[in-house]
C-alpha cells in the first residue's frame, strides 16, 4: 500500500516565499477562526517545502533563533536566504524583529538591529523586498506599510503618516524603511513622488532589478480596497502611480480596457526572475477579498511596461519568485 502523500494542515497567514523551484512555508494560524489551535513546539518550527517540479510536499525540522511571530509576517527571499519582518505573535502582540533563514542549513538567525529606534514600528501585514545594490555590494531589505502599534521603538521616515484604527494606539501606516543587512542599520529614506496612503494587506513585489509593484490593500481613509497600482523605483527612491481615471473607468465599463477590482488579502508573484539580465516585468495577481467582502477567484497579469492588465483563466508560465 502506497504511503499517504504529505499535505500540510490548513492554515492562514503563514510565512511563504519561493527559492528557485521550491515554495517554503512556515507557521501560520492553524484551523479556521472559530477553531484555531496552537501546534506543539516541534511542529511549530517545521518548514514545509513544496517542490514544483516533483509536485510534492516535504517537511524539515529547523533550528536556530526562531521568529517570535506566528503569522502575518512580511517575507522575501534573496539567493539561498529567506528573510522575515514583524508579524503577530501567539501572545496577541506585534513585533519588529527581522530574521534570516538559510534553505541549505535549515537554520534561523535573528538579525541584530543596531539602531532599532530609527526602524519601523511593531506591526504585521506589511510588505518587504530584497534589493542588492551593485554600487556598494550591500543587501537591503525595504519594508513598507502595515498595521501595528504607533510609537514604541520605531521612527517614521520623512513624510510618513499613521491612521488610527478603533483600537487605541493601533492603526495603519505608509512608512518605508531600509535595513542594511551587513551592519544591521535602519534607514528612513526620503522618497519622492506620490506615496500610497496608509494601508495593509497589500502585495509588494519586486518585478525586475529595481522596480517594485504595490497593488491592493485596505485603505482606511477611503474605506475601500485599493485598485491603484503604485510603482517604487528603488534606485531613484521614487513612487509612481498608475490610477484608474474617469476615462479608464468608462473604458473598463465598456470592456474596452479591463482592470481588476480592488482587493486585499490577495497573492501576487513576479512572472519572471527579477534578477534576470533582460526581464520583461509582469505581475500575476490571484484571488483576494473585494469591497463587498466577497472572496475572488480571478487571476490577472499586469504588464509593467505597457501599464495594462489582462485577465487570464490559467497561467502556463513558470512563476519564479515573489521577492
Short mmCIF file of C-alpha atoms in Angstrom, two decimals:
data_model
loop_
_atom_site.label_atom_id
_atom_site.label_comp_id
_atom_site.label_asym_id
_atom_site.label_seq_id
_atom_site.Cartn_x
_atom_site.Cartn_y
_atom_site.Cartn_z
CA UNK A 1 0.00 0.00 0.00
CA UNK A 2 1.45 3.34 -1.05
CA UNK A 3 2.29 5.82 1.68
CA UNK A 4 -0.11 8.72 2.01
CA UNK A 5 1.26 11.90 0.45
CA UNK A 6 2.13 14.68 2.90
CA UNK A 7 -0.28 17.63 2.87
CA UNK A 8 0.18 20.49 5.37
CA UNK A 9 -2.67 21.17 7.78
CA UNK A 10 -4.96 24.01 6.74
CA UNK A 11 -3.79 27.42 7.87
CA UNK A 12 -3.80 31.12 7.02
CA UNK A 13 -1.24 33.94 7.14
CA UNK A 14 1.95 31.79 7.11
CA UNK A 15 5.43 32.91 6.09
CA UNK A 16 5.64 31.79 2.46
CA UNK A 17 8.00 32.55 -0.41
CA UNK A 18 9.87 30.76 -3.18
CA UNK A 19 13.52 29.97 -3.73
CA UNK A 20 14.22 28.51 -7.16
CA UNK A 21 11.56 25.90 -7.94
CA UNK A 22 10.53 25.37 -4.31
CA UNK A 23 7.92 27.02 -2.13
CA UNK A 24 8.83 27.39 1.55
CA UNK A 25 6.03 27.74 4.12
CA UNK A 26 6.46 28.32 7.87
CA UNK A 27 3.92 28.56 10.67
CA UNK A 28 0.63 30.42 10.18
CA UNK A 29 -2.62 30.14 12.12
CA UNK A 30 -3.89 26.56 12.06
CA UNK A 31 -7.61 25.85 11.73
CA UNK A 32 -10.36 28.38 11.00
CA UNK A 33 -11.19 31.48 13.03
CA UNK A 34 -13.58 29.58 15.28
CA UNK A 35 -11.36 26.56 15.89
CA UNK A 36 -7.76 27.73 15.62
CA UNK A 37 -5.23 25.93 17.76
CA UNK A 38 -1.58 26.13 18.68
CA UNK A 39 0.69 23.33 17.43
CA UNK A 40 3.40 21.67 19.52
CA UNK A 41 6.78 23.42 19.69
CA UNK A 42 8.26 20.73 17.45
CA UNK A 43 5.56 21.13 14.80
CA UNK A 44 5.62 24.92 15.14
CA UNK A 45 9.25 25.02 13.97
CA UNK A 46 8.82 22.76 10.94
CA UNK A 47 9.43 24.16 7.46
CA UNK A 48 7.07 22.83 4.77
CA UNK A 49 8.62 22.70 1.30
CA UNK A 50 6.73 22.18 -1.94
CA UNK A 51 8.80 21.10 -4.95
CA UNK A 52 7.12 22.48 -8.08
CA UNK A 53 8.95 20.01 -10.35
CA UNK A 54 8.34 16.90 -8.23
CA UNK A 55 4.88 18.15 -7.23
CA UNK A 56 5.14 17.01 -3.65
CA UNK A 57 5.45 18.36 -0.12
CA UNK A 58 8.18 17.56 2.38
CA UNK A 59 8.73 18.92 5.88
CA UNK A 60 12.04 19.57 7.59
CA UNK A 61 12.92 20.43 11.16
CA UNK A 62 14.61 23.81 11.57
CA UNK A 63 16.98 25.09 14.25
CA UNK A 64 18.46 28.36 15.41
CA UNK A 65 16.92 31.57 16.70
CA UNK A 66 13.26 31.27 15.69
CA UNK A 67 10.95 34.20 14.93
CA UNK A 68 8.51 35.03 17.75
CA UNK A 69 5.77 35.86 15.24
CA UNK A 70 3.38 33.07 14.28
CA UNK A 71 1.53 34.80 11.43
CA UNK A 72 1.23 37.84 9.13
CA UNK A 73 4.98 38.45 8.81
CA UNK A 74 6.42 40.19 5.76
CA UNK A 75 8.62 37.80 3.80
CA UNK A 76 11.04 37.85 0.88
CA UNK A 77 13.95 35.84 -0.49
CA UNK A 78 17.36 36.55 -1.98
CA UNK A 79 19.71 33.85 -3.19
CA UNK A 80 19.55 30.91 -0.75
CA UNK A 81 18.20 33.05 2.11
CA UNK A 82 14.66 33.85 3.26
CA UNK A 83 14.00 37.00 5.29
CA UNK A 84 11.06 37.81 7.55
CA UNK A 85 9.99 41.01 9.29
CA UNK A 86 7.43 41.70 12.00
CA UNK A 87 4.21 39.80 12.42
CA UNK A 88 1.67 38.81 15.05
CA UNK A 89 2.65 36.59 17.98
CA UNK A 90 0.80 33.90 19.96
CA UNK A 91 0.58 36.44 22.79
CA UNK A 92 -1.50 38.80 20.60
CA UNK A 93 1.39 41.24 20.24
CA UNK A 94 3.15 42.84 17.29
CA UNK A 95 6.88 42.59 16.64
CA UNK A 96 9.54 44.39 14.61
CA UNK A 97 12.07 41.54 14.61
CA UNK A 98 13.91 40.56 11.43
CA UNK A 99 15.10 37.00 10.79
CA UNK A 100 17.15 35.18 8.16
CA UNK A 101 16.66 31.53 7.16
CA UNK A 102 19.15 29.51 5.09
CA UNK A 103 17.40 26.93 2.88
CA UNK A 104 20.51 24.68 2.82
CA UNK A 105 21.37 24.54 6.52
CA UNK A 106 17.74 24.99 7.69
CA UNK A 107 18.97 27.38 10.38
CA UNK A 108 17.17 30.55 11.54
CA UNK A 109 19.17 33.59 12.62
CA UNK A 110 17.89 36.76 14.21
CA UNK A 111 19.33 39.83 12.51
CA UNK A 112 20.60 42.35 15.01
CA UNK A 113 19.28 45.89 14.61
CA UNK A 114 21.95 48.32 15.75
CA UNK A 115 19.63 51.35 15.67
CA UNK A 116 16.10 49.98 16.19
CA UNK A 117 14.90 53.44 17.26
CA UNK A 118 15.33 54.52 13.62
CA UNK A 119 13.44 51.50 12.27
CA UNK A 120 9.80 50.57 11.65
CA UNK A 121 7.11 50.33 14.30
CA UNK A 122 5.97 46.94 15.60
CA UNK A 123 3.48 45.70 13.01
CA UNK A 124 2.05 42.96 10.79
CA UNK A 125 0.59 42.78 7.25
CA UNK A 126 3.41 44.92 5.81
CA UNK A 127 5.41 44.34 2.63
CA UNK A 128 9.13 43.64 2.16
CA UNK A 129 11.51 43.20 -0.79
CA UNK A 130 15.23 42.50 -1.04
CA UNK A 131 17.43 44.78 -3.15
CA UNK A 132 21.12 44.20 -3.84
CA UNK A 133 22.99 47.43 -4.57
CA UNK A 134 25.80 46.76 -7.01
CA UNK A 135 27.41 50.12 -6.26
CA UNK A 136 28.48 49.10 -2.74
CA UNK A 137 27.66 45.35 -2.83
CA UNK A 138 25.19 45.63 0.04
CA UNK A 139 21.91 43.79 0.50
CA UNK A 140 18.99 45.93 1.60
CA UNK A 141 15.57 44.94 2.92
CA UNK A 142 12.85 47.51 2.12
CA UNK A 143 9.82 47.37 4.46
CA UNK A 144 6.62 49.28 3.69
CA UNK A 145 3.25 49.92 5.34
CA UNK A 146 1.27 47.59 7.57
CA UNK A 147 -0.86 47.56 10.72
CA UNK A 148 0.52 47.83 14.21
CA UNK A 149 1.33 49.88 17.29
CA UNK A 150 2.09 53.57 16.98
CA UNK A 151 5.28 54.72 18.66
CA UNK A 152 7.38 52.21 20.55
CA UNK A 153 10.90 51.63 19.28
CA UNK A 154 10.24 52.69 15.68
CA UNK A 155 10.51 56.07 13.99
CA UNK A 156 8.57 57.01 10.83
CA UNK A 157 10.52 58.15 7.81
CA UNK A 158 10.04 61.70 6.44
CA UNK A 159 6.51 62.22 5.10
CA UNK A 160 5.07 59.00 6.55
CA UNK A 161 1.57 59.04 8.02
CA UNK A 162 -0.36 56.96 10.55
CA UNK A 163 -4.15 56.46 10.60
CA UNK A 164 -5.60 55.27 13.90
CA UNK A 165 -7.94 52.30 13.99
CA UNK A 166 -10.66 51.70 16.58
CA UNK A 167 -8.08 50.04 18.83
CA UNK A 168 -6.17 52.58 20.86
CA UNK A 169 -2.64 53.35 19.56
CA UNK A 170 -3.07 50.86 16.70
CA UNK A 171 -3.53 51.62 13.06
CA UNK A 172 -2.15 51.61 9.52
CA UNK A 173 0.90 53.39 8.19
CA UNK A 174 2.69 54.16 4.93
CA UNK A 175 6.14 54.38 6.49
CA UNK A 176 9.04 52.93 4.49
CA UNK A 177 12.36 51.79 5.95
CA UNK A 178 15.52 50.16 4.66
CA UNK A 179 17.52 47.64 6.69
CA UNK A 180 21.17 47.32 5.64
CA UNK A 181 21.75 43.64 6.36
CA UNK A 182 25.55 43.79 6.66
CA UNK A 183 25.58 46.18 9.64
CA UNK A 184 22.00 45.95 10.93
CA UNK A 185 21.30 49.66 10.49
CA UNK A 186 17.87 51.03 9.62
CA UNK A 187 17.45 53.98 7.31
CA UNK A 188 14.32 56.11 6.90
CA UNK A 189 14.83 57.36 3.33
CA UNK A 190 13.27 60.47 1.86
CA UNK A 191 11.07 59.23 -1.00
CA UNK A 192 9.77 61.47 -3.81
CA UNK A 193 6.55 61.09 -5.78
CA UNK A 194 3.04 60.26 -4.57
CA UNK A 195 3.32 57.53 -1.96
CA UNK A 196 0.48 55.07 -1.30
CA UNK A 197 -1.75 56.08 1.62
CA UNK A 198 -1.54 54.19 4.93
CA UNK A 199 -2.68 50.64 4.18
CA UNK A 200 -2.20 46.98 4.96
CA UNK A 201 -2.86 43.54 3.43
CA UNK A 202 -1.50 44.58 0.02
CA UNK A 203 1.13 42.89 -2.15
CA UNK A 204 4.59 44.42 -2.56
CA UNK A 205 6.57 42.57 -5.24
CA UNK A 206 9.89 43.29 -6.97
CA UNK A 207 9.41 42.64 -10.70
CA UNK A 208 12.86 43.50 -12.06
CA UNK A 209 16.25 44.69 -10.84
CA UNK A 210 15.00 47.93 -9.32
CA UNK A 211 11.19 48.23 -9.51
CA UNK A 212 8.56 47.13 -7.02
CA UNK A 213 4.81 46.95 -7.71
CA UNK A 214 2.34 47.55 -4.89
CA UNK A 215 -1.27 46.58 -5.53
CA UNK A 216 -4.41 46.39 -3.41
CA UNK A 217 -4.77 46.63 0.34
CA UNK A 218 -7.27 48.16 2.76
CA UNK A 219 -7.13 51.98 2.83
CA UNK A 220 -8.87 53.40 5.94
CA UNK A 221 -9.01 56.95 4.59
CA UNK A 222 -11.21 55.88 1.66
CA UNK A 223 -12.77 52.86 3.40
CA UNK A 224 -12.14 50.89 0.24
CA UNK A 225 -9.84 48.16 -1.01
CA UNK A 226 -7.46 49.79 -3.45
CA UNK A 227 -7.32 49.08 -7.20
CA UNK A 228 -4.45 51.51 -7.79
CA UNK A 229 -1.03 50.33 -8.96
CA UNK A 230 1.97 52.01 -7.29
CA UNK A 231 5.49 51.50 -8.63
CA UNK A 232 8.51 52.16 -6.42
CA UNK A 233 11.86 52.79 -8.12
CA UNK A 234 14.47 51.54 -5.64
CA UNK A 235 17.35 53.31 -7.39
CA UNK A 236 15.69 56.73 -7.62
CA UNK A 237 13.72 56.29 -4.37
CA UNK A 238 10.61 57.49 -6.17
CA UNK A 239 6.94 56.44 -6.23
CA UNK A 240 4.83 56.49 -9.40
CA UNK A 241 1.07 55.96 -9.55
CA UNK A 242 -0.99 54.12 -12.16
CA UNK A 243 -4.55 55.08 -11.19
CA UNK A 244 -7.94 54.33 -12.71
CA UNK A 245 -9.05 57.69 -14.13
CA UNK A 246 -12.51 58.65 -15.38
CA UNK A 247 -11.72 57.66 -18.99
CA UNK A 248 -10.28 54.35 -17.86
CA UNK A 249 -13.39 53.66 -15.79
CA UNK A 250 -15.62 54.32 -18.81
CA UNK A 251 -13.43 52.11 -20.99
CA UNK A 252 -13.48 49.43 -18.33
CA UNK A 253 -17.30 49.59 -18.20
CA UNK A 254 -17.40 49.20 -21.99
CA UNK A 255 -14.97 46.26 -21.67
CA UNK A 256 -12.50 48.10 -23.92
CA UNK A 257 -9.94 48.11 -21.14
CA UNK A 258 -10.06 45.72 -18.21
CA UNK A 259 -8.92 46.48 -14.68
CA UNK A 260 -9.15 44.19 -11.63
CA UNK A 261 -11.41 45.06 -8.73
CA UNK A 262 -9.78 46.50 -5.63
CA UNK A 263 -8.88 43.82 -3.10
CA UNK A 264 -6.92 42.80 -0.03
CA UNK A 265 -5.52 39.51 1.30
CA UNK A 266 -4.63 38.51 -2.26
CA UNK A 267 -1.49 36.86 -3.61
CA UNK A 268 0.92 38.20 -6.21
CA UNK A 269 4.07 36.90 -7.91
CA UNK A 270 6.63 38.08 -10.41
CA UNK A 271 6.14 36.05 -13.60
CA UNK A 272 9.82 36.32 -14.48
CA UNK A 273 13.04 36.17 -12.49
CA UNK A 274 13.50 39.82 -11.40
CA UNK A 275 17.27 39.31 -11.34
CA UNK A 276 17.48 38.21 -14.99
CA UNK A 277 19.54 40.42 -17.28
CA UNK A 278 16.64 41.30 -19.55
CA UNK A 279 13.42 40.54 -17.68
CA UNK A 280 10.05 41.54 -19.09
CA UNK A 281 8.44 42.68 -15.84
CA UNK A 282 4.96 41.28 -15.28
CA UNK A 283 2.94 40.64 -12.15
CA UNK A 284 0.42 37.85 -11.50
CA UNK A 285 -2.38 38.74 -9.05
CA UNK A 286 -4.59 35.96 -7.68
CA UNK A 287 -7.79 35.95 -5.56
CA UNK A 288 -8.38 38.19 -2.51
CA UNK A 289 -11.35 39.93 -0.86
CA UNK A 290 -13.13 42.73 -2.74
CA UNK A 291 -15.10 45.74 -1.47
CA UNK A 292 -18.20 43.61 -0.94
CA UNK A 293 -16.08 41.33 1.26
CA UNK A 294 -16.55 38.71 -1.43
CA UNK A 295 -13.74 36.20 -1.99
CA UNK A 296 -12.35 36.49 -5.53
CA UNK A 297 -11.18 33.57 -7.65
CA UNK A 298 -9.92 35.60 -10.62
CA UNK A 299 -6.34 35.92 -11.93
CA UNK A 300 -4.80 38.96 -13.59
CA UNK A 301 -1.46 39.70 -15.25
CA UNK A 302 -0.12 43.26 -15.12
CA UNK A 303 2.39 44.31 -17.80
CA UNK A 304 4.63 46.87 -16.10
CA UNK A 305 6.00 48.37 -19.33
CA UNK A 306 2.63 48.70 -21.09
CA UNK A 307 0.76 49.51 -17.85
CA UNK A 308 -2.02 47.15 -18.91
CA UNK A 309 -3.97 44.41 -17.17
CA UNK A 310 -5.15 41.15 -18.73
CA UNK A 311 -7.48 38.70 -17.05
CA UNK A 312 -6.34 35.11 -17.51
CA UNK A 313 -8.06 31.77 -16.95
CA UNK A 314 -4.84 29.85 -16.40
CA UNK A 315 -1.11 30.53 -16.34
CA UNK A 316 1.28 28.44 -18.43
CA UNK A 317 4.36 30.33 -17.26
CA UNK A 318 6.87 29.40 -14.59
CA UNK A 319 6.41 31.59 -11.52
CA UNK A 320 9.95 32.38 -10.45
CA UNK A 321 9.71 34.05 -7.08
CA UNK A 322 7.86 36.66 -5.04
CA UNK A 323 10.60 38.99 -3.96
#
